[in-house]
Coordinates of C-alpha atoms and ligand atoms in Angstrom, one line a residue:
M1 CA -0.6 -39.5 2.5
S2 CA -3.7 -41.6 3.2
N3 CA -1.5 -44.6 4.3
Q4 CA 0.3 -42.3 6.7
L5 CA -3.0 -41.0 8.0
N6 CA -4.2 -44.4 8.9
A7 CA -1.0 -45.6 10.4
P8 CA -0.9 -46.3 14.2
L9 CA 0.6 -43.5 16.2
G10 CA 3.4 -43.6 18.7
V11 CA 1.8 -44.4 22.1
G12 CA 1.8 -41.3 24.3
E13 CA 3.5 -39.1 21.7
K14 CA 2.3 -35.6 21.6
L15 CA 3.1 -32.9 19.0
K16 CA 4.4 -29.7 20.6
L17 CA 3.1 -26.6 18.9
A18 CA 4.3 -23.0 19.6
I19 CA 1.9 -20.1 19.0
Q20 CA 2.0 -16.4 19.8
K21 CA 0.9 -15.8 23.4
S22 CA -0.7 -12.4 22.9
G23 CA -0.7 -10.4 19.7
R24 CA -1.9 -10.2 16.2
L25 CA -1.5 -13.9 15.4
S26 CA -2.9 -15.3 18.7
E27 CA -6.7 -15.3 17.9
D28 CA -6.3 -16.6 14.4
S29 CA -4.0 -19.3 15.5
I30 CA -6.4 -20.6 18.1
K31 CA -9.3 -20.2 15.7
L32 CA -7.5 -22.3 13.1
L33 CA -7.0 -25.1 15.7
K34 CA -10.7 -24.8 16.6
D35 CA -11.7 -25.0 12.9
C36 CA -9.6 -28.2 12.7
G37 CA -11.8 -29.6 15.5
I38 CA -9.1 -29.2 18.2
D39 CA -10.4 -28.0 21.5
L40 CA -7.9 -26.3 23.8
R41 CA -8.1 -26.3 27.6
N42 CA -8.1 -22.9 29.2
V43 CA -5.9 -20.7 27.1
K44 CA -6.0 -17.6 29.3
D45 CA -2.8 -16.5 31.1
R46 CA -1.1 -19.9 30.5
L47 CA 2.3 -20.7 29.2
K48 CA 1.3 -24.2 28.1
T49 CA -1.8 -26.2 27.6
E50 CA -3.0 -29.4 26.0
A51 CA -5.7 -30.2 23.4
D52 CA -8.6 -32.4 24.7
N53 CA -9.1 -34.4 21.5
F54 CA -5.8 -34.4 19.7
P55 CA -2.3 -35.3 20.9
L56 CA -1.1 -31.7 20.9
E57 CA 0.6 -29.7 23.5
I58 CA 0.6 -25.9 23.0
F59 CA 3.2 -23.4 24.1
F60 CA 2.3 -19.7 24.3
L61 CA 5.4 -17.6 23.4
R62 CA 6.5 -14.3 22.0
D63 CA 6.5 -14.6 18.3
D64 CA 10.2 -13.7 18.0
D65 CA 11.1 -16.7 20.1
I66 CA 9.1 -19.3 18.1
P67 CA 11.7 -20.0 15.3
Q68 CA 14.4 -20.7 18.0
Y69 CA 12.2 -23.0 20.0
V70 CA 11.4 -25.0 16.8
E71 CA 15.1 -25.1 15.7
D72 CA 16.0 -26.4 19.2
A73 CA 13.1 -28.9 19.1
V74 CA 11.7 -27.6 22.4
A75 CA 8.6 -27.2 20.1
D76 CA 8.1 -29.5 17.1
I77 CA 6.1 -27.1 15.1
G78 CA 5.1 -23.4 15.3
F79 CA 2.8 -20.8 13.8
V80 CA 4.8 -17.7 13.0
G81 CA 4.9 -14.8 10.6
E82 CA 7.3 -15.2 7.6
N83 CA 8.7 -11.8 8.5
V84 CA 9.9 -13.1 11.9
L85 CA 11.1 -16.5 10.5
Y86 CA 13.3 -14.9 7.8
E87 CA 14.6 -12.2 10.1
K88 CA 15.7 -14.7 12.7
N89 CA 17.1 -17.0 10.1
K90 CA 16.7 -20.2 12.1
K91 CA 16.8 -23.8 10.9
A92 CA 13.1 -24.6 10.6
E93 CA 11.2 -25.7 7.6
V94 CA 8.1 -24.0 6.2
V95 CA 5.4 -26.6 5.8
E96 CA 2.3 -24.6 5.0
Q97 CA 1.1 -21.1 4.5
L98 CA -1.8 -20.4 6.9
G99 CA -3.6 -17.6 5.2
F100 CA -3.8 -15.1 8.1
G101 CA -1.4 -12.4 9.5
K102 CA -0.9 -11.0 6.1
C103 CA 1.3 -8.0 5.8
R104 CA 4.3 -6.7 4.0
L105 CA 7.7 -5.4 5.1
S106 CA 8.2 -2.1 3.3
I107 CA 10.4 1.0 3.0
G108 CA 8.6 4.2 4.0
V109 CA 10.0 7.7 3.5
K110 CA 8.6 11.2 4.2
R111 CA 5.7 12.1 2.0
S112 CA 7.5 15.2 0.7
D113 CA 10.6 13.1 -0.4
D114 CA 11.2 12.7 -4.0
Y115 CA 11.8 8.9 -4.0
T116 CA 12.5 7.3 -7.4
D117 CA 14.3 4.1 -6.5
A118 CA 16.4 2.4 -3.8
S119 CA 19.4 4.6 -4.6
F120 CA 17.5 7.3 -2.7
L121 CA 18.5 5.5 0.5
N122 CA 22.2 5.9 -0.1
G123 CA 23.8 7.6 2.9
K124 CA 20.4 7.7 4.7
K125 CA 19.6 6.5 8.2
I126 CA 16.8 3.9 8.2
A127 CA 14.9 2.9 11.4
T128 CA 13.7 -0.7 11.6
S129 CA 13.1 -3.8 13.7
Y130 CA 14.2 -5.9 10.8
P131 CA 17.9 -5.2 10.4
V132 CA 18.7 -8.6 8.7
L133 CA 16.0 -8.3 6.0
L134 CA 16.7 -4.7 5.5
Q135 CA 20.5 -5.2 5.1
K136 CA 19.8 -8.0 2.5
F137 CA 17.6 -5.6 0.5
L138 CA 20.2 -2.9 0.7
N139 CA 22.9 -5.3 -0.5
E140 CA 20.8 -6.5 -3.4
N141 CA 20.3 -2.9 -4.5
N142 CA 24.0 -1.8 -3.9
V143 CA 22.9 0.7 -1.4
T144 CA 25.0 1.8 1.6
A145 CA 22.8 3.2 4.4
E146 CA 22.9 3.3 8.2
I147 CA 20.5 0.9 9.9
H148 CA 19.1 2.2 13.2
E149 CA 17.6 -0.8 15.0
I150 CA 14.6 0.0 17.3
S151 CA 12.2 -2.5 18.7
G152 CA 8.9 -0.6 18.5
S153 CA 7.1 2.5 17.2
V154 CA 9.5 2.6 14.2
E155 CA 7.1 4.8 12.2
I156 CA 7.7 7.8 14.5
A157 CA 11.4 7.9 13.9
P158 CA 11.5 10.2 10.9
G159 CA 9.1 12.7 12.6
I160 CA 11.4 13.1 15.7
G161 CA 14.6 13.3 13.6
L162 CA 15.9 9.9 14.6
A163 CA 16.0 8.6 11.0
D164 CA 15.3 9.6 7.4
A165 CA 13.3 6.5 6.4
V166 CA 11.8 3.4 8.0
C167 CA 11.6 -0.3 7.1
D168 CA 8.5 -1.6 8.8
L169 CA 5.5 -3.9 8.6
V170 CA 2.5 -2.5 6.8
S171 CA -1.0 -3.8 6.3
S172 CA -3.6 -1.1 5.7
G173 CA -0.9 1.6 5.3
S174 CA -2.7 3.9 7.8
T175 CA 0.1 4.0 10.4
L176 CA 2.6 5.2 7.7
F177 CA 0.0 7.8 6.5
M178 CA -0.7 9.1 10.0
N179 CA 3.0 9.6 10.5
G180 CA 3.5 11.7 7.4
L181 CA 5.2 8.8 5.5
K182 CA 4.6 7.0 2.2
E183 CA 5.3 3.4 1.2
T184 CA 7.9 3.1 -1.6
E185 CA 9.3 -0.5 -1.8
T186 CA 8.0 -3.8 -0.6
I187 CA 10.9 -6.0 0.7
L188 CA 8.8 -9.0 1.7
Q189 CA 5.2 -10.2 1.5
S190 CA 4.4 -12.1 4.6
Q191 CA 1.8 -14.3 6.3
A192 CA 1.6 -16.7 9.1
V193 CA 3.2 -20.1 8.2
L194 CA 3.4 -23.5 9.9
I195 CA 7.1 -24.4 10.5
E196 CA 8.6 -27.7 11.6
N197 CA 11.7 -28.9 13.2
K198 CA 13.9 -30.6 10.6
N199 CA 14.3 -33.8 12.6
L200 CA 10.9 -34.9 13.6
S201 CA 10.5 -38.5 14.7
E202 CA 8.4 -40.8 12.5
A203 CA 5.5 -40.7 15.0
K204 CA 5.5 -36.9 15.3
Q205 CA 5.7 -36.6 11.5
Q206 CA 2.5 -38.8 11.3
L207 CA 0.8 -36.5 13.8
L208 CA 1.8 -33.5 11.8
N209 CA 0.4 -35.1 8.6
K210 CA -2.9 -35.5 10.4
L211 CA -2.9 -31.9 11.6
L212 CA -1.9 -30.7 8.1
F213 CA -4.7 -32.7 6.5
R214 CA -7.2 -30.9 8.7
I215 CA -5.6 -27.4 8.1
Q216 CA -5.7 -28.0 4.3
S217 CA -9.3 -29.0 4.4
V218 CA -10.2 -25.9 6.4
K219 CA -8.2 -23.7 4.0
K220 CA -9.9 -25.2 1.0
A221 CA -13.3 -24.8 2.5
K222 CA -12.7 -21.1 3.1
K223 CA -11.8 -20.6 -0.5
N224 CA -15.0 -22.2 -1.8
K225 CA -18.8 -21.7 -1.5
Y226 CA -21.6 -24.2 -1.8
V227 CA -24.2 -23.0 -4.3
L228 CA -27.8 -24.2 -4.6
L229 CA -30.1 -22.8 -7.4
N230 CA -33.2 -23.6 -9.4
A231 CA -32.8 -24.0 -13.1
P232 CA -35.3 -24.3 -16.0
N233 CA -34.6 -27.8 -17.5
D234 CA -34.2 -26.3 -21.0
R235 CA -31.2 -24.3 -19.8
L236 CA -29.8 -27.0 -17.6
E237 CA -26.9 -27.8 -19.9
Q238 CA -25.6 -24.2 -20.1
I239 CA -26.0 -23.8 -16.3
I240 CA -24.1 -27.0 -15.6
S241 CA -21.3 -26.0 -17.9
L242 CA -20.7 -23.0 -15.6
L243 CA -20.5 -25.1 -12.5
P244 CA -17.6 -27.5 -12.1
G245 CA -18.5 -28.9 -8.7
M246 CA -16.1 -31.3 -6.9
K247 CA -16.8 -34.0 -9.5
S248 CA -19.9 -32.6 -11.3
P249 CA -22.9 -30.7 -10.0
T250 CA -25.8 -32.6 -8.3
V251 CA -29.1 -32.2 -10.2
L252 CA -32.4 -33.0 -8.5
P253 CA -35.9 -32.6 -10.0
L254 CA -38.1 -29.9 -8.4
A255 CA -41.8 -30.6 -7.6
T256 CA -42.6 -28.0 -10.2
E257 CA -42.6 -29.5 -13.7
G258 CA -39.7 -28.4 -16.0
W259 CA -37.4 -27.2 -13.2
S260 CA -34.4 -28.7 -11.4
S261 CA -32.4 -27.9 -8.3
V262 CA -28.7 -27.7 -9.0
H263 CA -26.0 -28.0 -6.2
S264 CA -22.3 -27.3 -6.7
V265 CA -19.1 -25.8 -5.2
I266 CA -17.6 -22.7 -6.7
S267 CA -14.3 -21.0 -5.8
E268 CA -14.4 -17.6 -4.1
S269 CA -12.2 -16.1 -6.7
D270 CA -14.6 -16.5 -9.6
F271 CA -17.7 -16.3 -7.5
W272 CA -19.3 -13.1 -8.7
D273 CA -18.5 -13.8 -12.4
I274 CA -20.2 -17.2 -12.2
I275 CA -23.2 -15.9 -10.3
E276 CA -23.8 -13.2 -13.0
Q277 CA -23.6 -15.8 -15.7
L278 CA -25.9 -18.2 -13.9
K279 CA -28.5 -15.4 -13.6
A280 CA -28.1 -14.5 -17.2
N281 CA -28.8 -18.1 -18.1
G282 CA -32.1 -18.2 -16.2
A283 CA -31.0 -19.6 -12.8
Q284 CA -33.3 -18.5 -9.9
G285 CA -33.4 -18.7 -6.1
I286 CA -29.6 -18.8 -5.9
L287 CA -28.4 -19.7 -2.3
V288 CA -24.7 -19.4 -1.4
V289 CA -23.6 -21.2 1.8
P290 CA -20.2 -21.3 3.5
I291 CA -18.4 -24.6 3.7
E292 CA -16.9 -25.8 7.0
K293 CA -14.5 -28.5 5.8
M294 CA -13.7 -29.7 2.3
I295 CA -12.1 -33.1 1.7
L296 CA -11.4 -34.0 -1.8
Ligands
PRT1 O1 4.8 -9.7 21.9 P1 5.2 -10.3 20.7 O2 6.7 -10.2 20.4 O3 4.7 -11.8 20.5 O4 4.4 -9.6 19.5 P2 4.8 -8.4 18.5 O5 4.4 -7.1 19.2 O6 6.2 -8.5 18.1 O7 4.0 -8.7 17.2 P3 2.5 -8.3 16.8 O8 1.5 -9.1 17.7 O9 2.3 -6.9 16.6 O10 2.5 -9.0 15.3 C1 2.7 -10.4 15.2 C2 2.8 -10.7 13.7 O11 1.6 -10.2 13.0 C3 3.9 -9.9 12.9 O12 5.1 -10.5 13.1 C4 3.4 -10.1 11.5 O13 3.7 -11.4 11.0 C5 1.8 -10.0 11.7 N1 1.2 -8.7 11.2 C6 0.3 -8.6 10.3 C7 1.6 -7.5 11.7 C8 0.7 -6.6 11.0 N2 -0.1 -7.3 10.2 C9 0.9 -5.2 11.3 N3 0.1 -4.4 10.7 N4 2.5 -7.1 12.6 C10 2.5 -5.7 12.9 N5 1.8 -4.8 12.3 C11 2.0 -3.4 12.7 C12 3.2 -2.7 12.1 O14 4.4 -3.0 12.8 C13 2.8 -1.2 12.2 O15 3.1 -0.7 13.4 O16 0.9 -2.6 12.4 C14 1.3 -1.3 12.0 C15 0.9 -1.1 10.6 O17 -0.4 -1.4 10.3 P4 -1.3 -0.6 9.3 O18 -2.5 -1.4 9.1 O19 -1.5 0.8 9.9 O20 -0.5 -0.5 8.0
ZN2 ZN1 7.5 -9.9 18.5

């Protein structure tokens, strides 16, 4: 990858990226580009803009249209939810999970229903904006049900007698709850992904590798914290053994005799465990700092 990163780029080539114009993915998509050091010109009420400091052109679209634009090579790449990508079933390759827009596509039934398994749905009417993914789930479970496709406010369908159940996106679950429904099965776990057209030119592939390198550094940084602490020298060995660091922790002597300052990187997932163990081993003055970029 490093060779590709250093290779000269096609003169005047720009990578065309499609992102959601206005909706749940818009803000995070623009923030991710910003975290990657890419400044966009005026993003308000525009269909298209360019980055100031990266050969990138950005199209603002409805999320449903993004897979088609990427398949047709009108856009080279796109940021879109897996739910939309798999429902549209277009020829575009998933390159990277982006870590935002997380939700799940689930079956919801009335709270009073006695749901045991998918066979409950036999002969029922299910409202959804995801007929393709729902039909696939029904087939896999040998269920025959009527799919009622609607484009919005799916969750009100059972309450107004339009359907017996729903298949809709859920994140906190409060929309289902407020509509007297309960979540029973998850059909798909989803998050925003970077997709690419399958036939990118060599020059565009190089640009994508550059962008991807930045995205991965930003993602890694978010998953890790920088930790600084003071350690008594007689406990240094135990404390160091708790801190992997990128290679190994940095240890510097403190002005106070018998103490050292230890710097390291720890992962968000074992963060509290490690902090507790550090304290138990005599570490003091523990500072935890967010990391902006992380390049290994
Ligand atoms: O106009 P455009 O077509 O571009 O936007 P849209 O209205 O189709 O999509 P939008 O902006 O609502 O969502 C864009 C993408 O965000 C989706 O395709 C998902 O990938 C992702 N996402 C993440 C969500 C949710 N979380 C989500 N909670 N999309 C929709 N919801 C809705 C859901 O449909 C339901 O109505 O939120 C409600 C449920 O939320 P909870 O928290 O009450 O469970
Ligand atoms: Zn949409």
